[in-house]
Amino acid sequence: ALWLLLGLTVVGLYVNRVTTRQLQDAADARISALHDAVTANVEFDAAGRLQLPHSLPTPEFEQPLSGVYWQITASGNLLRSKSLWDEILPPPRFDNNGSLWSTIKGPRNEAVRLLARAITLPDFKQTVWVQVAVAQENTEREIASLRRTLLLVLLPGMLTVVGVELWLTWRTAVDAANAAYDRSLLGAIKAMDA
């Protein structure tokens, strides 16, 4: 029974880890897709200023402090979503081309998952940083719900295993005690007959 209890614990921890990773990967895939949508829309006008000539398909970018943000920076140019309100995202931590995933504090002091990528546009020699950040509260809520469900599923099984083991142990002890008593009583009766 101890092995079964240990096995249920290991299974619970494994399922929690795998599904938590899957939920985070799904959230990161959404951020990456949003990043691609913003990146595909970046242009420079004739004066060399950044612009997004087309509206983006995500309405949260237009709602102040919605939890979904974008920001584009290049050589002193800064362009950002209305959702950032009067805030700005922190600059990327490195200056070379590449991608950076991190979790930072957002405009509402919430945890946001940030993807920053350096891109190069045709006819523009400088690096353009495109950043997209999404609040983590929905992902964290899904992970917490998963953990509660796992607890509700595995805890009764674990308690049942412990209960059955205790009952079997008690029953074995009672049977052994009764057998010992019967042997001693039988011995006493034989001694009286002799």
PDB file of C-alpha atoms in Angstrom:
ATOM      1  CA  ALA A   1       0.000   0.000   0.000  1.00  0.00           C
ATOM      2  CA  LEU A   2       2.909   2.307   0.688  1.00  0.00           C
ATOM      3  CA  TRP A   3       4.128   1.707  -2.873  1.00  0.00           C
ATOM      4  CA  LEU A   4       0.678   2.492  -4.221  1.00  0.00           C
ATOM      5  CA  LEU A   5       0.563   5.706  -2.200  1.00  0.00           C
ATOM      6  CA  LEU A   6       4.029   6.652  -3.429  1.00  0.00           C
ATOM      7  CA  GLY A   7       3.004   5.770  -7.005  1.00  0.00           C
ATOM      8  CA  LEU A   8      -0.101   7.979  -6.833  1.00  0.00           C
ATOM      9  CA  THR A   9       2.028  10.853  -5.532  1.00  0.00           C
ATOM     10  CA  VAL A  10       4.584  10.463  -8.337  1.00  0.00           C
ATOM     11  CA  VAL A  11       1.810  10.258 -10.966  1.00  0.00           C
ATOM     12  CA  GLY A  12       0.156  13.369  -9.545  1.00  0.00           C
ATOM     13  CA  LEU A  13       3.413  15.332  -9.605  1.00  0.00           C
ATOM     14  CA  TYR A  14       4.180  14.164 -13.154  1.00  0.00           C
ATOM     15  CA  VAL A  15       0.697  15.008 -14.499  1.00  0.00           C
ATOM     16  CA  ASN A  16       0.890  18.415 -12.791  1.00  0.00           C
ATOM     17  CA  ARG A  17       4.284  19.154 -14.334  1.00  0.00           C
ATOM     18  CA  VAL A  18       3.370  18.020 -17.852  1.00  0.00           C
ATOM     19  CA  THR A  19       0.018  19.798 -18.017  1.00  0.00           C
ATOM     20  CA  THR A  20       1.428  22.971 -16.451  1.00  0.00           C
ATOM     21  CA  ARG A  21       4.100  22.995 -19.162  1.00  0.00           C
ATOM     22  CA  GLN A  22       1.439  22.422 -21.845  1.00  0.00           C
ATOM     23  CA  LEU A  23      -0.658  25.321 -20.545  1.00  0.00           C
ATOM     24  CA  GLN A  24       2.391  27.614 -20.489  1.00  0.00           C
ATOM     25  CA  ASP A  25       3.405  26.472 -23.988  1.00  0.00           C
ATOM     26  CA  ALA A  26      -0.109  27.238 -25.273  1.00  0.00           C
ATOM     27  CA  ALA A  27       0.054  30.715 -23.720  1.00  0.00           C
ATOM     28  CA  ASP A  28       3.506  31.260 -25.260  1.00  0.00           C
ATOM     29  CA  ALA A  29       2.197  30.115 -28.668  1.00  0.00           C
ATOM     30  CA  ARG A  30      -0.536  32.757 -28.449  1.00  0.00           C
ATOM     31  CA  ILE A  31       2.045  35.429 -27.580  1.00  0.00           C
ATOM     32  CA  SER A  32       4.220  34.307 -30.481  1.00  0.00           C
ATOM     33  CA  ALA A  33       1.237  34.497 -32.872  1.00  0.00           C
ATOM     34  CA  LEU A  34       0.406  38.006 -31.629  1.00  0.00           C
ATOM     35  CA  HIS A  35       4.064  38.950 -32.063  1.00  0.00           C
ATOM     36  CA  ASP A  36       3.988  37.693 -35.650  1.00  0.00           C
ATOM     37  CA  ALA A  37       0.863  39.760 -36.358  1.00  0.00           C
ATOM     38  CA  VAL A  38       2.515  42.929 -35.020  1.00  0.00           C
ATOM     39  CA  THR A  39       5.804  42.221 -36.807  1.00  0.00           C
ATOM     40  CA  ALA A  40       4.074  41.646 -40.145  1.00  0.00           C
ATOM     41  CA  ASN A  41       2.515  45.107 -39.850  1.00  0.00           C
ATOM     42  CA  VAL A  42       5.654  47.162 -39.032  1.00  0.00           C
ATOM     43  CA  GLU A  43       6.755  49.715 -41.622  1.00  0.00           C
ATOM     44  CA  PHE A  44       8.668  52.961 -41.859  1.00  0.00           C
ATOM     45  CA  ASP A  45       7.127  56.000 -43.492  1.00  0.00           C
ATOM     46  CA  ALA A  46       8.988  58.271 -45.940  1.00  0.00           C
ATOM     47  CA  ALA A  47      10.419  60.303 -43.032  1.00  0.00           C
ATOM     48  CA  GLY A  48      11.874  57.144 -41.407  1.00  0.00           C
ATOM     49  CA  ARG A  49       9.313  56.959 -38.586  1.00  0.00           C
ATOM     50  CA  LEU A  50       7.859  53.667 -37.407  1.00  0.00           C
ATOM     51  CA  GLN A  51       4.245  52.980 -38.243  1.00  0.00           C
ATOM     52  CA  LEU A  52       1.637  50.239 -38.226  1.00  0.00           C
ATOM     53  CA  PRO A  53      -0.459  51.086 -41.271  1.00  0.00           C
ATOM     54  CA  HIS A  54      -3.095  48.409 -40.683  1.00  0.00           C
ATOM     55  CA  SER A  55      -5.146  47.703 -37.593  1.00  0.00           C
ATOM     56  CA  LEU A  56      -4.371  44.529 -35.693  1.00  0.00           C
ATOM     57  CA  PRO A  57      -6.951  41.760 -35.306  1.00  0.00           C
ATOM     58  CA  THR A  58      -6.711  41.759 -31.494  1.00  0.00           C
ATOM     59  CA  PRO A  59      -9.083  44.286 -29.857  1.00  0.00           C
ATOM     60  CA  GLU A  60      -7.240  44.027 -26.512  1.00  0.00           C
ATOM     61  CA  PHE A  61      -4.404  46.057 -28.060  1.00  0.00           C
ATOM     62  CA  GLU A  62      -6.843  48.993 -28.288  1.00  0.00           C
ATOM     63  CA  GLN A  63      -8.219  48.782 -24.714  1.00  0.00           C
ATOM     64  CA  PRO A  64      -6.206  50.666 -22.079  1.00  0.00           C
ATOM     65  CA  LEU A  65      -4.517  48.344 -19.566  1.00  0.00           C
ATOM     66  CA  SER A  66      -6.168  45.254 -21.079  1.00  0.00           C
ATOM     67  CA  GLY A  67      -3.279  42.923 -20.252  1.00  0.00           C
ATOM     68  CA  VAL A  68      -2.255  42.524 -23.922  1.00  0.00           C
ATOM     69  CA  TYR A  69       0.468  44.940 -25.062  1.00  0.00           C
ATOM     70  CA  TRP A  70       2.879  45.615 -27.915  1.00  0.00           C
ATOM     71  CA  GLN A  71       5.750  48.038 -28.312  1.00  0.00           C
ATOM     72  CA  ILE A  72       8.177  48.693 -31.156  1.00  0.00           C
ATOM     73  CA  THR A  73      11.474  50.568 -30.782  1.00  0.00           C
ATOM     74  CA  ALA A  74      14.179  51.461 -33.279  1.00  0.00           C
ATOM     75  CA  SER A  75      16.857  54.154 -33.163  1.00  0.00           C
ATOM     76  CA  GLY A  76      14.908  56.556 -30.974  1.00  0.00           C
ATOM     77  CA  ASN A  77      11.514  55.736 -32.492  1.00  0.00           C
ATOM     78  CA  LEU A  78       8.904  54.345 -30.115  1.00  0.00           C
ATOM     79  CA  LEU A  79       5.504  53.043 -31.102  1.00  0.00           C
ATOM     80  CA  ARG A  80       3.208  51.301 -28.637  1.00  0.00           C
ATOM     81  CA  SER A  81      -0.285  49.924 -28.288  1.00  0.00           C
ATOM     82  CA  LYS A  82      -3.095  51.944 -26.738  1.00  0.00           C
ATOM     83  CA  SER A  83      -3.354  49.196 -24.147  1.00  0.00           C
ATOM     84  CA  LEU A  84      -0.055  50.364 -22.621  1.00  0.00           C
ATOM     85  CA  TRP A  85      -1.766  53.697 -21.848  1.00  0.00           C
ATOM     86  CA  ASP A  86       1.077  55.953 -20.669  1.00  0.00           C
ATOM     87  CA  GLU A  87       3.446  53.127 -19.741  1.00  0.00           C
ATOM     88  CA  ILE A  88       6.313  51.592 -21.695  1.00  0.00           C
ATOM     89  CA  LEU A  89       7.743  48.093 -21.667  1.00  0.00           C
ATOM     90  CA  PRO A  90      11.327  47.783 -20.430  1.00  0.00           C
ATOM     91  CA  PRO A  91      13.985  47.689 -23.140  1.00  0.00           C
ATOM     92  CA  PRO A  92      15.316  44.250 -24.112  1.00  0.00           C
ATOM     93  CA  ARG A  93      18.240  43.066 -21.999  1.00  0.00           C
ATOM     94  CA  PHE A  94      20.593  42.509 -24.920  1.00  0.00           C
ATOM     95  CA  ASP A  95      21.460  44.365 -28.095  1.00  0.00           C
ATOM     96  CA  ASN A  96      22.126  41.573 -30.556  1.00  0.00           C
ATOM     97  CA  ASN A  97      19.592  40.007 -32.870  1.00  0.00           C
ATOM     98  CA  GLY A  98      17.516  37.229 -31.360  1.00  0.00           C
ATOM     99  CA  SER A  99      14.528  36.448 -29.191  1.00  0.00           C
ATOM    100  CA  LEU A 100      14.025  36.953 -25.507  1.00  0.00           C
ATOM    101  CA  TRP A 101      11.276  35.436 -23.354  1.00  0.00           C
ATOM    102  CA  SER A 102      10.818  36.784 -19.846  1.00  0.00           C
ATOM    103  CA  THR A 103       8.227  37.446 -17.178  1.00  0.00           C
ATOM    104  CA  ILE A 104       8.076  41.062 -16.024  1.00  0.00           C
ATOM    105  CA  LYS A 105       5.785  43.448 -14.143  1.00  0.00           C
ATOM    106  CA  GLY A 106       3.197  44.986 -16.450  1.00  0.00           C
ATOM    107  CA  PRO A 107       1.517  48.412 -16.377  1.00  0.00           C
ATOM    108  CA  ARG A 108      -0.980  47.251 -13.731  1.00  0.00           C
ATOM    109  CA  ASN A 109       1.826  45.677 -11.696  1.00  0.00           C
ATOM    110  CA  GLU A 110       0.637  42.291 -12.969  1.00  0.00           C
ATOM    111  CA  ALA A 111       2.918  39.488 -14.102  1.00  0.00           C
ATOM    112  CA  VAL A 112       3.168  39.542 -17.900  1.00  0.00           C
ATOM    113  CA  ARG A 113       4.930  37.137 -20.220  1.00  0.00           C
ATOM    114  CA  LEU A 114       7.059  39.105 -22.680  1.00  0.00           C
ATOM    115  CA  LEU A 115       8.472  38.116 -26.046  1.00  0.00           C
ATOM    116  CA  ALA A 116      11.013  40.533 -27.533  1.00  0.00           C
ATOM    117  CA  ARG A 117      12.541  39.913 -30.942  1.00  0.00           C
ATOM    118  CA  ALA A 118      15.019  41.879 -32.975  1.00  0.00           C
ATOM    119  CA  ILE A 119      14.031  42.184 -36.614  1.00  0.00           C
ATOM    120  CA  THR A 120      15.527  43.853 -39.664  1.00  0.00           C
ATOM    121  CA  LEU A 121      13.303  45.518 -42.211  1.00  0.00           C
ATOM    122  CA  PRO A 122      14.183  45.936 -45.896  1.00  0.00           C
ATOM    123  CA  ASP A 123      15.860  49.280 -46.655  1.00  0.00           C
ATOM    124  CA  PHE A 124      16.350  49.979 -42.937  1.00  0.00           C
ATOM    125  CA  LYS A 125      19.737  49.042 -41.548  1.00  0.00           C
ATOM    126  CA  GLN A 126      19.018  49.401 -37.840  1.00  0.00           C
ATOM    127  CA  THR A 127      17.608  46.787 -35.519  1.00  0.00           C
ATOM    128  CA  VAL A 128      13.912  47.050 -34.742  1.00  0.00           C
ATOM    129  CA  TRP A 129      12.737  45.549 -31.454  1.00  0.00           C
ATOM    130  CA  VAL A 130       9.196  44.218 -31.445  1.00  0.00           C
ATOM    131  CA  GLN A 131       7.856  43.338 -28.013  1.00  0.00           C
ATOM    132  CA  VAL A 132       4.557  41.678 -27.156  1.00  0.00           C
ATOM    133  CA  ALA A 133       3.449  41.018 -23.586  1.00  0.00           C
ATOM    134  CA  VAL A 134       0.366  39.248 -22.218  1.00  0.00           C
ATOM    135  CA  ALA A 135      -0.808  39.180 -18.606  1.00  0.00           C
ATOM    136  CA  GLN A 136      -0.315  35.794 -16.978  1.00  0.00           C
ATOM    137  CA  GLU A 137      -3.451  35.849 -14.786  1.00  0.00           C
ATOM    138  CA  ASN A 138      -5.487  33.603 -17.125  1.00  0.00           C
ATOM    139  CA  THR A 139      -2.680  31.069 -17.442  1.00  0.00           C
ATOM    140  CA  GLU A 140      -2.079  31.145 -13.681  1.00  0.00           C
ATOM    141  CA  ARG A 141      -5.822  30.672 -13.091  1.00  0.00           C
ATOM    142  CA  GLU A 142      -5.876  27.640 -15.427  1.00  0.00           C
ATOM    143  CA  ILE A 143      -2.845  26.128 -13.675  1.00  0.00           C
ATOM    144  CA  ALA A 144      -4.429  26.669 -10.238  1.00  0.00           C
ATOM    145  CA  SER A 145      -7.654  25.042 -11.477  1.00  0.00           C
ATOM    146  CA  LEU A 146      -5.676  22.081 -12.795  1.00  0.00           C
ATOM    147  CA  ARG A 147      -3.925  21.661  -9.440  1.00  0.00           C
ATOM    148  CA  ARG A 148      -7.239  21.765  -7.559  1.00  0.00           C
ATOM    149  CA  THR A 149      -8.692  19.146  -9.920  1.00  0.00           C
ATOM    150  CA  LEU A 150      -5.663  16.886  -9.478  1.00  0.00           C
ATOM    151  CA  LEU A 151      -5.954  17.229  -5.721  1.00  0.00           C
ATOM    152  CA  LEU A 152      -9.672  16.415  -5.828  1.00  0.00           C
ATOM    153  CA  VAL A 153      -9.028  13.365  -8.011  1.00  0.00           C
ATOM    154  CA  LEU A 154      -5.926  11.975  -6.295  1.00  0.00           C
ATOM    155  CA  LEU A 155      -6.582  12.826  -2.638  1.00  0.00           C
ATOM    156  CA  PRO A 156      -9.623  10.530  -2.236  1.00  0.00           C
ATOM    157  CA  GLY A 157      -7.645   7.701  -3.841  1.00  0.00           C
ATOM    158  CA  MET A 158      -4.731   8.308  -1.503  1.00  0.00           C
ATOM    159  CA  LEU A 159      -6.997   8.471   1.540  1.00  0.00           C
ATOM    160  CA  THR A 160      -8.724   5.257   0.427  1.00  0.00           C
ATOM    161  CA  VAL A 161      -5.361   3.489   0.103  1.00  0.00           C
ATOM    162  CA  VAL A 162      -4.318   4.674   3.579  1.00  0.00           C
ATOM    163  CA  GLY A 163      -7.709   3.681   5.033  1.00  0.00           C
ATOM    164  CA  VAL A 164      -7.623   0.209   3.500  1.00  0.00           C
ATOM    165  CA  GLU A 165      -4.034  -0.288   4.662  1.00  0.00           C
ATOM    166  CA  LEU A 166      -4.932   0.767   8.214  1.00  0.00           C
ATOM    167  CA  TRP A 167      -7.969  -1.507   8.237  1.00  0.00           C
ATOM    168  CA  LEU A 168      -5.937  -4.471   6.920  1.00  0.00           C
ATOM    169  CA  THR A 169      -3.199  -3.818   9.475  1.00  0.00           C
ATOM    170  CA  TRP A 170      -5.752  -3.604  12.291  1.00  0.00           C
ATOM    171  CA  ARG A 171      -7.555  -6.715  11.044  1.00  0.00           C
ATOM    172  CA  THR A 172      -4.289  -8.668  10.845  1.00  0.00           C
ATOM    173  CA  ALA A 173      -3.330  -7.581  14.359  1.00  0.00           C
ATOM    174  CA  VAL A 174      -6.767  -8.569  15.731  1.00  0.00           C
ATOM    175  CA  ASP A 175      -6.596 -11.956  14.002  1.00  0.00           C
ATOM    176  CA  ALA A 176      -3.094 -12.569  15.364  1.00  0.00           C
ATOM    177  CA  ALA A 177      -4.174 -11.567  18.862  1.00  0.00           C
ATOM    178  CA  ASN A 178      -7.231 -13.842  18.694  1.00  0.00           C
ATOM    179  CA  ALA A 179      -5.108 -16.736  17.434  1.00  0.00           C
ATOM    180  CA  ALA A 180      -2.611 -16.229  20.259  1.00  0.00           C
ATOM    181  CA  TYR A 181      -5.429 -16.040  22.803  1.00  0.00           C
ATOM    182  CA  ASP A 182      -7.029 -19.196  21.384  1.00  0.00           C
ATOM    183  CA  ARG A 183      -3.700 -21.041  21.608  1.00  0.00           C
ATOM    184  CA  SER A 184      -3.124 -19.933  25.186  1.00  0.00           C
ATOM    185  CA  LEU A 185      -6.705 -20.809  26.162  1.00  0.00           C
ATOM    186  CA  LEU A 186      -6.372 -24.195  24.505  1.00  0.00           C
ATOM    187  CA  GLY A 187      -3.095 -24.756  26.348  1.00  0.00           C
ATOM    188  CA  ALA A 188      -4.734 -23.844  29.643  1.00  0.00           C
ATOM    189  CA  ILE A 189      -7.634 -26.224  29.035  1.00  0.00           C
ATOM    190  CA  LYS A 190      -5.231 -29.061  28.151  1.00  0.00           C
ATOM    191  CA  ALA A 191      -3.244 -28.359  31.301  1.00  0.00           C
ATOM    192  CA  MET A 192      -6.413 -28.558  33.396  1.00  0.00           C
ATOM    193  CA  ASP A 193      -7.367 -31.882  31.806  1.00  0.00           C
ATOM    194  CA  ALA A 194      -4.036 -33.403  32.534  1.00  0.00           C
TER     195      ALA A 194
END
